XYZ file of C-alpha atoms in Angstrom:
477
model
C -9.373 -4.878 -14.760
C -12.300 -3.501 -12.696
C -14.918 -5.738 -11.220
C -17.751 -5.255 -8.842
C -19.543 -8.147 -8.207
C -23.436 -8.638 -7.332
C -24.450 -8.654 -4.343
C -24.271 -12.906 -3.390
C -26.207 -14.327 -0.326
C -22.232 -15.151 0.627
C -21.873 -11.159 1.243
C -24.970 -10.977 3.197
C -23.737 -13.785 5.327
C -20.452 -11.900 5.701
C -22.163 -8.769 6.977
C -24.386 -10.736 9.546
C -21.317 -12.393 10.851
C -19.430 -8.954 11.539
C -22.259 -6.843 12.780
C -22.980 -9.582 15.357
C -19.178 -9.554 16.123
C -18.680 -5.516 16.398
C -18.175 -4.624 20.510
C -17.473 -8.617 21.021
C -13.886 -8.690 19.075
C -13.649 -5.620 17.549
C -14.104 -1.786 18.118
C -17.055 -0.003 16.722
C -16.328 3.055 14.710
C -15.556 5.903 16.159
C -16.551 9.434 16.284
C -14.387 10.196 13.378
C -17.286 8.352 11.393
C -19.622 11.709 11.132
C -16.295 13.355 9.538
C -15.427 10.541 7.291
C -16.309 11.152 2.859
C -19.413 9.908 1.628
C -20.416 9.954 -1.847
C -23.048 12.929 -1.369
C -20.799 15.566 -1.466
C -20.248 17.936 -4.299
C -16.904 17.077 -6.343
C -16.739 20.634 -6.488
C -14.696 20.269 -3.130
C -11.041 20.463 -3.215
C -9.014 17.417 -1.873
C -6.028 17.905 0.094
C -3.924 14.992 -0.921
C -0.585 13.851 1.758
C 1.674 10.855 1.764
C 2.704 10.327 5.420
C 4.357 7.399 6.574
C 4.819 8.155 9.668
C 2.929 5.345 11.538
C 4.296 2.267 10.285
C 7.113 0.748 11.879
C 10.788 0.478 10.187
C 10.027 2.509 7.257
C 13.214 4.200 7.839
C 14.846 1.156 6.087
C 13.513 2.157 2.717
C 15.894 4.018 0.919
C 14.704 7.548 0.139
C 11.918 7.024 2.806
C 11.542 10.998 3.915
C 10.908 11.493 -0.388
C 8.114 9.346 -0.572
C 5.857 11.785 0.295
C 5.880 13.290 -3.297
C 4.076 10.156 -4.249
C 0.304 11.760 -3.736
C 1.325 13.799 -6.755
C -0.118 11.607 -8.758
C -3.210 11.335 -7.325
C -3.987 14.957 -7.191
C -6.327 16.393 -9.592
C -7.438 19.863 -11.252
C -7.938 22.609 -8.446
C -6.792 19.915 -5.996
C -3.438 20.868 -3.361
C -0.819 18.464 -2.434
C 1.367 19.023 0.744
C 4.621 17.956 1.495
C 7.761 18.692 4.070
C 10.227 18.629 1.088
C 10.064 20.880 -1.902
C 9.428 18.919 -5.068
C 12.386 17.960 -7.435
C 13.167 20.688 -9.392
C 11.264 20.350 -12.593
C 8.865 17.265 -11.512
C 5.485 19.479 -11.060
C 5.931 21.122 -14.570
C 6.422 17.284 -15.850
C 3.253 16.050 -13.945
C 1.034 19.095 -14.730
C 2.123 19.705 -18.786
C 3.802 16.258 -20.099
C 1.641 13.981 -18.199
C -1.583 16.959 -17.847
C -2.080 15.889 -14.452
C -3.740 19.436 -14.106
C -2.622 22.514 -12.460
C -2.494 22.129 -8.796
C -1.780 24.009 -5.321
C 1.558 22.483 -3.987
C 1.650 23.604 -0.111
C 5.402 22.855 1.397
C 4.637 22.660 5.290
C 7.043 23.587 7.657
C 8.632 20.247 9.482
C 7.153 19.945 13.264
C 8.442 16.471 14.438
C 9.900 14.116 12.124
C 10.450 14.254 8.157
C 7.894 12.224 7.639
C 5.061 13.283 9.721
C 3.148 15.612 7.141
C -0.110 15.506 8.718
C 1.639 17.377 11.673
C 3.114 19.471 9.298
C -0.050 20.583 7.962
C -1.438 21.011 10.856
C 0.419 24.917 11.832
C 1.471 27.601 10.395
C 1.855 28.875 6.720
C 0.378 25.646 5.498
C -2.134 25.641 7.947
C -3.237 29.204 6.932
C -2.726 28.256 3.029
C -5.065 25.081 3.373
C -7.904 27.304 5.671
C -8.188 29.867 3.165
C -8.468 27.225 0.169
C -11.012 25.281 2.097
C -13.086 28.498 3.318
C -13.587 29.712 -0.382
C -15.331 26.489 -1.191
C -17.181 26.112 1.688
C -15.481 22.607 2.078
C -12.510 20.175 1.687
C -12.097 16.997 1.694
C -8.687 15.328 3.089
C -6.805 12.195 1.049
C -4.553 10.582 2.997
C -1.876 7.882 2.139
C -2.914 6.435 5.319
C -6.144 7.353 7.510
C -3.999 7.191 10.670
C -4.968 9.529 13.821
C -2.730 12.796 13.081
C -4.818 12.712 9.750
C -8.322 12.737 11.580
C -6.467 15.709 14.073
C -5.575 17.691 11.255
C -9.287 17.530 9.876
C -10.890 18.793 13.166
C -7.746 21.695 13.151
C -8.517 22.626 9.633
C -12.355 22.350 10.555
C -12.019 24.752 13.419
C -9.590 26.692 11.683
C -11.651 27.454 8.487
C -15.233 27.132 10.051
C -16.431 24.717 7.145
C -17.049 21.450 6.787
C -13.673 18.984 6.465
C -13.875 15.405 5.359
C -11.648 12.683 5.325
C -11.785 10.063 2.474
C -9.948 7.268 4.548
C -10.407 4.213 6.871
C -11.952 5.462 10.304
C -8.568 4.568 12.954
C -10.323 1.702 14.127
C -11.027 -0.315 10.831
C -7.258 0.954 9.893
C -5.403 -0.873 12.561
C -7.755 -4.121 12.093
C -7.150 -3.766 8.282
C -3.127 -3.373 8.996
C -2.733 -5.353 11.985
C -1.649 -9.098 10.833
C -3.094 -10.972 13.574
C -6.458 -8.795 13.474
C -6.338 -10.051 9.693
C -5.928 -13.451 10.718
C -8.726 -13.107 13.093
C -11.231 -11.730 10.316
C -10.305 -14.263 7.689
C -10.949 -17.178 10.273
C -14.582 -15.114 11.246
C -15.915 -15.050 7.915
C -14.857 -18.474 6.989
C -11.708 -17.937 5.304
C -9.229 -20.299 7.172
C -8.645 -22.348 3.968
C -6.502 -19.395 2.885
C -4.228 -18.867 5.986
C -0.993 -20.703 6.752
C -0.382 -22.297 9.737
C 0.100 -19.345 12.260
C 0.450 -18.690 15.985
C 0.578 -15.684 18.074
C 1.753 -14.717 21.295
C 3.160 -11.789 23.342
C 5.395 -14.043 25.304
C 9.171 -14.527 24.455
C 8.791 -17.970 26.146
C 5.508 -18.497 24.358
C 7.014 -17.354 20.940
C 10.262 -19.379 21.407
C 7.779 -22.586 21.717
C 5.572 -21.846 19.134
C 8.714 -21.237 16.774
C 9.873 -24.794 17.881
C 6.420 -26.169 17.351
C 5.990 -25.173 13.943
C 9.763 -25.929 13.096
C 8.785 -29.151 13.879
C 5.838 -29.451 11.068
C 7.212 -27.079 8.502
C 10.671 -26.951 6.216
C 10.886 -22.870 6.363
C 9.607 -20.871 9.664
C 8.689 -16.881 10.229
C 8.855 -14.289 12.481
C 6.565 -11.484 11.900
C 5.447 -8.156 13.462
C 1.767 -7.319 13.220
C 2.018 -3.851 11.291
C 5.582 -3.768 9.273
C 5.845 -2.758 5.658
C 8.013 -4.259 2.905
C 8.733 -6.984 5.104
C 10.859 -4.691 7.310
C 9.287 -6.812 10.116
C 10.058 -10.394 9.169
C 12.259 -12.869 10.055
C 13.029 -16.249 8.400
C 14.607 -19.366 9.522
C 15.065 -23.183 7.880
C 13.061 -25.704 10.461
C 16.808 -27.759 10.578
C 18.444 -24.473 12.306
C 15.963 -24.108 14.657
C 15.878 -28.089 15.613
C 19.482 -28.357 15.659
C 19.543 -25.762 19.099
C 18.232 -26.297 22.175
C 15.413 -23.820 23.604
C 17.667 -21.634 24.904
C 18.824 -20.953 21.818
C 15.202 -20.510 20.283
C 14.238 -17.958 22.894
C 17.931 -16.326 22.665
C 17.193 -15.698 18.715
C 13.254 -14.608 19.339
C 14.673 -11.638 21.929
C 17.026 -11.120 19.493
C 14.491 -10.312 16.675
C 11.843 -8.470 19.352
C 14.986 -6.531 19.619
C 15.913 -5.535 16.190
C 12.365 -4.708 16.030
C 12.239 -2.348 18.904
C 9.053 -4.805 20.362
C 7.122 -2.706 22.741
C 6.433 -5.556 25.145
C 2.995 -6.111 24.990
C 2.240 -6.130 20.991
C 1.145 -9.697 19.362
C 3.920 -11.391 17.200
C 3.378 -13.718 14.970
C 5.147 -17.269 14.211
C 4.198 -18.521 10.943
C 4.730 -21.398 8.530
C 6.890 -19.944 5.623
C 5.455 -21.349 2.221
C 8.073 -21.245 -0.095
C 6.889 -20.171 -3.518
C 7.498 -17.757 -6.306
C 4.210 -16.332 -6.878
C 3.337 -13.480 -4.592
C 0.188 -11.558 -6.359
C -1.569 -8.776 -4.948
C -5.291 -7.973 -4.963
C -6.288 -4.076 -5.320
C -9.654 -2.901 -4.544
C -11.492 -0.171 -3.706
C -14.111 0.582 -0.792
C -17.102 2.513 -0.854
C -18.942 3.460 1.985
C -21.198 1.555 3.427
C -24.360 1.478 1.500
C -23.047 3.035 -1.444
C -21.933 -0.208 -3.272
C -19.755 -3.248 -3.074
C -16.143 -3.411 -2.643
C -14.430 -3.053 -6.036
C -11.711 -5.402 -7.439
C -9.358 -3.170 -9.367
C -6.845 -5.800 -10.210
C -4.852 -8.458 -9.648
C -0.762 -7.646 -9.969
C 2.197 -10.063 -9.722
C 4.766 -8.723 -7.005
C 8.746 -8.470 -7.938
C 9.961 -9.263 -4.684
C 13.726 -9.848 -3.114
C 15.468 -11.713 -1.176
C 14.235 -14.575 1.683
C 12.369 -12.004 3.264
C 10.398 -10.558 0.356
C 11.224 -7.519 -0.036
C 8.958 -5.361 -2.403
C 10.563 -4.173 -5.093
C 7.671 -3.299 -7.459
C 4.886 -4.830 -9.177
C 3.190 -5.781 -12.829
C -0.313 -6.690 -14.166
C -1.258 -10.379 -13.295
C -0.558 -12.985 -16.069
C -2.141 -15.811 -13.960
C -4.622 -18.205 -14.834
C -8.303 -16.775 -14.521
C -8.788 -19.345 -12.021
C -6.148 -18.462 -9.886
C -7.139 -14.824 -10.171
C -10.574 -15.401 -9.188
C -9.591 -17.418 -6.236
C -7.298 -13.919 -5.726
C -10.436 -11.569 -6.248
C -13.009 -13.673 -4.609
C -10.801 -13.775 -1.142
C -10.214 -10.071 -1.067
C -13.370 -8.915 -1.888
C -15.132 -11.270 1.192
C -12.438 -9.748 3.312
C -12.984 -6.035 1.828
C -17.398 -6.815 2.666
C -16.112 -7.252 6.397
C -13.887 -4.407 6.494
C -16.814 -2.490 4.751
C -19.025 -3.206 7.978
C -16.778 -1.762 10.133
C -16.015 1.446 8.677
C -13.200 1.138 6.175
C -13.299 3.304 2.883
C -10.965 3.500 0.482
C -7.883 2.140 -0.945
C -6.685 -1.672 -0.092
C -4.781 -4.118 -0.986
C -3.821 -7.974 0.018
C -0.721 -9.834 -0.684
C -1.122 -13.415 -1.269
C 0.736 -16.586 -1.668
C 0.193 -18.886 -4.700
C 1.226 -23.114 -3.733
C 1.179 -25.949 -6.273
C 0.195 -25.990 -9.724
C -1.565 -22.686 -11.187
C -2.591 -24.857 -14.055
C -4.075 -27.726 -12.203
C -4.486 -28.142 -8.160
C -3.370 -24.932 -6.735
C -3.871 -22.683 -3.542
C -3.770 -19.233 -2.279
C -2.565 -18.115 0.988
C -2.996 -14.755 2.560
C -0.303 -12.902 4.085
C -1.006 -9.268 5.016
C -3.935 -6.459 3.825
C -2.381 -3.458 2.955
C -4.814 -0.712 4.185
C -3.172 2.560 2.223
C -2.139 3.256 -0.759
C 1.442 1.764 -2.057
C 3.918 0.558 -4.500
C 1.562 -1.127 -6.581
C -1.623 0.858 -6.226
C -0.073 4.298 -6.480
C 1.536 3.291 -10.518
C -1.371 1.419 -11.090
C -3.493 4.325 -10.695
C -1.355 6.777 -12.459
C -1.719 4.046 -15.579
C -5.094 4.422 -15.398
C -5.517 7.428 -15.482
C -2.870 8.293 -18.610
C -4.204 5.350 -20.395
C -8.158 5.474 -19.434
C -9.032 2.981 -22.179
C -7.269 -0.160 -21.592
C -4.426 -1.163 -19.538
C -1.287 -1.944 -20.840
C 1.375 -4.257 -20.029
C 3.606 -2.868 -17.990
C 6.044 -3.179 -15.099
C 6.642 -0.377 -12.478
C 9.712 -0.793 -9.973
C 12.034 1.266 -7.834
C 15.380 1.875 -9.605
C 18.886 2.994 -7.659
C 22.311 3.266 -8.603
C 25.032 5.311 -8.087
C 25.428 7.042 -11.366
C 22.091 8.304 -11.190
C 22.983 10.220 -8.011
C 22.894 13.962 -7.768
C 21.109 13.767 -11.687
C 18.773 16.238 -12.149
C 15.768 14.828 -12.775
C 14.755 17.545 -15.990
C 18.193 15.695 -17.049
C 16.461 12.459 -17.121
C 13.342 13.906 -19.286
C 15.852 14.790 -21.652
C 17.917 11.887 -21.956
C 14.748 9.568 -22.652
C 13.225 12.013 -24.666
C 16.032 12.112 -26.956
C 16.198 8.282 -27.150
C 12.301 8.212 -27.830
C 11.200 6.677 -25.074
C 9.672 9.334 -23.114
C 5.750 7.900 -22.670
C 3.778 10.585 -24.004
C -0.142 10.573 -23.015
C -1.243 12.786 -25.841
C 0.048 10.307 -28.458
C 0.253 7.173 -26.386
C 3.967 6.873 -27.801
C 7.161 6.214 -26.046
C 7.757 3.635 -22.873
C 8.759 5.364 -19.437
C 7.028 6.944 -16.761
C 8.433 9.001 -14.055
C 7.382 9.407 -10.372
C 8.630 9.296 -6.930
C 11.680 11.191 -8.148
C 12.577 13.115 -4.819
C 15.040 10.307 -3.703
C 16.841 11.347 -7.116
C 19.677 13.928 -5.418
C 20.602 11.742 -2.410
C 20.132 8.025 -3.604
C 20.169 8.230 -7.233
C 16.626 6.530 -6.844
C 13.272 6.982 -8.592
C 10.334 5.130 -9.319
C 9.910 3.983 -13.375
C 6.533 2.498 -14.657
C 7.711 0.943 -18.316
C 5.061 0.130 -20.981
C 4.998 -2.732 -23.212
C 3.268 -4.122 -25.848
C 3.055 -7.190 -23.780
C 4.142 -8.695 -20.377
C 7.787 -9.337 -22.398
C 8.035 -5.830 -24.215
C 7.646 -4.394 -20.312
C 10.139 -6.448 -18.656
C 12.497 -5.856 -21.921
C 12.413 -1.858 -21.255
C 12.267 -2.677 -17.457
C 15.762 -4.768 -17.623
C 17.632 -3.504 -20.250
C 16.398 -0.169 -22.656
C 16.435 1.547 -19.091
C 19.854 1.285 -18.438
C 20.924 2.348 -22.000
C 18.671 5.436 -21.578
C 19.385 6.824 -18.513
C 23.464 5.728 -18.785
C 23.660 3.296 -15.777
């Protein structure tokens, strides 16, 4: 599913409404602006893709976490380099580059500064640092494809820039449009700007432990099911959720004993927003993916609408599938993100995004959607979405792609894992468009027994089928 709209006197209205807003509520871009891609420059460029993590609170509590970084694999192209802290699984680049023809690509392994995570950093010295100058100086260029377009990715452009004495770009969100983009109650802010209330739950926010003890109370009062929520968690590392009756049946001092207990576990710095929300209970949590140009070079672009598999009363994302929602619902989906995506447009974002949404009532009669976070970076949904796409250019499939753990799994090498679903058939193979399973994010093979499986159906069924239970007989677990 790709869609770019027209241009709709509803867009225009949008960009009015943000440029007259820019310095009042929100930052202009920054310098990083001159730096950031544009559509102008050759593709003859290589791109320097990196997964870091680094800058979003609790990801530690992902299994695996430090491995995620192989991710950008996937997105890496012909004469392109991908850098990492961590050396590839054994066996996973000659999978990428000959069974899946990914291309043949410069895999730089940077020496960790700081944390395991922090690749920017990493990039930013040293061997890697020397490796990435000389690639960029014999094209006269690079451009740099972050996960994420936080700050240590802009400081590694002007390093490399200085470093190489050519031209380095960065095909990301300038910082400012980033933290609006990932920052919940910025979100909320937007939304309410461009008139997009009718798609937010009740919310409040405060940076008060008194003030967010009452507001929890306040909405307990209205609502069955209440949240907690810091502004810029992932995988809903940063929620909190409580029935209305067990907040009622305490007195305040209990509410505001519980709240410091969450700004606790969540290591609050004191002075950042957190949210109190109404928590809609429902079973349909889509996403939206889309795609920003910069601006003047065309509309936001809806890539698809996917249907979340998420866990537990928190929501934990576990992975993700192609939308089989009404059209009407999925319009409603597209129509929201792509207003909000217009906005973000204005103010300097580029890129990959994504919003998760809440679906209420009936999808086949009176329904409505609720907005709960943007996702500004690629992710769990976007990252096997795009390797789909680009296996299996013509159409896309059915299929569902998910994180899988267990124990057996652990220490398995992962050409062991080629083998064993090659020998059961069910090895995908792009060439033929045979076979069900797709392999990536494999690092977190040796120490979790965890990797990240896309399978293909013939429909929504066929996918879960392979998903649920061929998987299990194939790989032994």
């Amino acid at each position: 599913m790709t869609d770019t709209p027209e241009e709709r006197p509803r867009f225009q209205n949008i960009r009015e409404i943000i440029q007259g807003e820019l310095g009042k509520r929100f930052e202009e871009p920054g310098p990083q602006q001159e730096r950031q891609w544009h559509g102008s420059l050759s593709d003859q460029l290589p791109v320097l893709h990196l997964e870091d993590v680094s800058a979003i609170p609790f990801i530690d509590g992902v299994a695996g976490i430090e491995e995620y970084q192989h991710r950008a694999r996937v997105r890496a192209r012909e004469g392109d380099l991908f850098a990492s802290i961590s050396a590839p699984a054994p066996g996973y680049e000659t999978y990428c580059r000959d069974h899946l023809g990914l291309g043949r690509v410069e895999c730089v392994q940077a020496e960790q500064r700081s944390t395991a995570s922090e690749v920017a950093l990493a990039c930013a010295g040293g061997d890697a640092l020397e490796r990435i100058s000389a690639r960029a100086r014999a094209a006269d260029g690079m451009v740099i494809h972050p996960y994420m377009g936080i700050e240590a990715v802009w400081g590694l452009a002007s390093v490399l820039e200085g470093e190489a004495s050519v031209p380095v770009h960065v095909l990301a969100p300038v910082p400012s449009a980033l933290w609006i983009a990932n920052d919940k109650q910025r979100l909320d802010e937007v939304a309410r700007l461009i008139g997009l209330e009718h798609i937010l739950v009740d919310t409040r926010w405060s940076n008060s432990e008194e003030e967010i003890a009452s507001d929890l109370r306040e909405l307990a009062s209205l609502h069955k099911t209440v949240g907690l929520k810091r502004t810029r968690c992932a995988s809903a590392m940063g929620n909190e959720v409580h029935t209305s009756a067990s907040i009622l049946e305490g007195d305040e001092a209990a509410t505001l004993a519980l709240v410091k207990s969450f700004l606790e576990r969540t290591e609050w710095p004191g002075d950042e927003q957190v949210l109190v929300v109404q928590w809609a209970e429902t079973h349909l949590s889509p996403s939206t993916q889309l795609w920003i140009p910069p601006l003047g070079e065309g509309a936001p672009r809806l890539d698809g609408v996917f249907e979340q598999l998420l866990e537990g009363p928190e929501k934990v994302f576990l992975g993700s599938r192609p939308s089989t929602l009404p059209a009407p619902v999925e319009r409603a989906l597209g129509e929201a993100s792509l207003d909000l995506c217009v906005a973000f447009q204005e103010m300097g974002y580029i890129g990959r995004c994504s919003f998760d949404f809440l679906v209420l009532g009936d999808v086949d009669g009176d329904f409505e959607v609720k907005l709960t976070e943007c996702n500004g970076r690629w992710g769990g949904t976007s990252t096997p979405m795009h390797l789909v796409d680009r296996l299996i250019p013509d159409r896309r499939p059915a299929y569902i792609a998910q994180d899988v753990m267990d124990s057996s799994l652990v220490g398995v090498p992962f050409p062991q894992i080629i083998e064993r679903t090659r020998a059961a058939g069910e090895l995908f193979d792009p060439s033929t468009g045979k076979g069900r399973f797709i392999y990536y994010n494999v690092g977190p093979l040796t120490k979790k027994g965890k990797l990240d499986v896309i399978s293909v159906g013939k429909d929504p069924e066929d996918a879960r089928y392979g998903m649920l239970e061929r998987l299990p007989e194939v790989l032994g677990f």
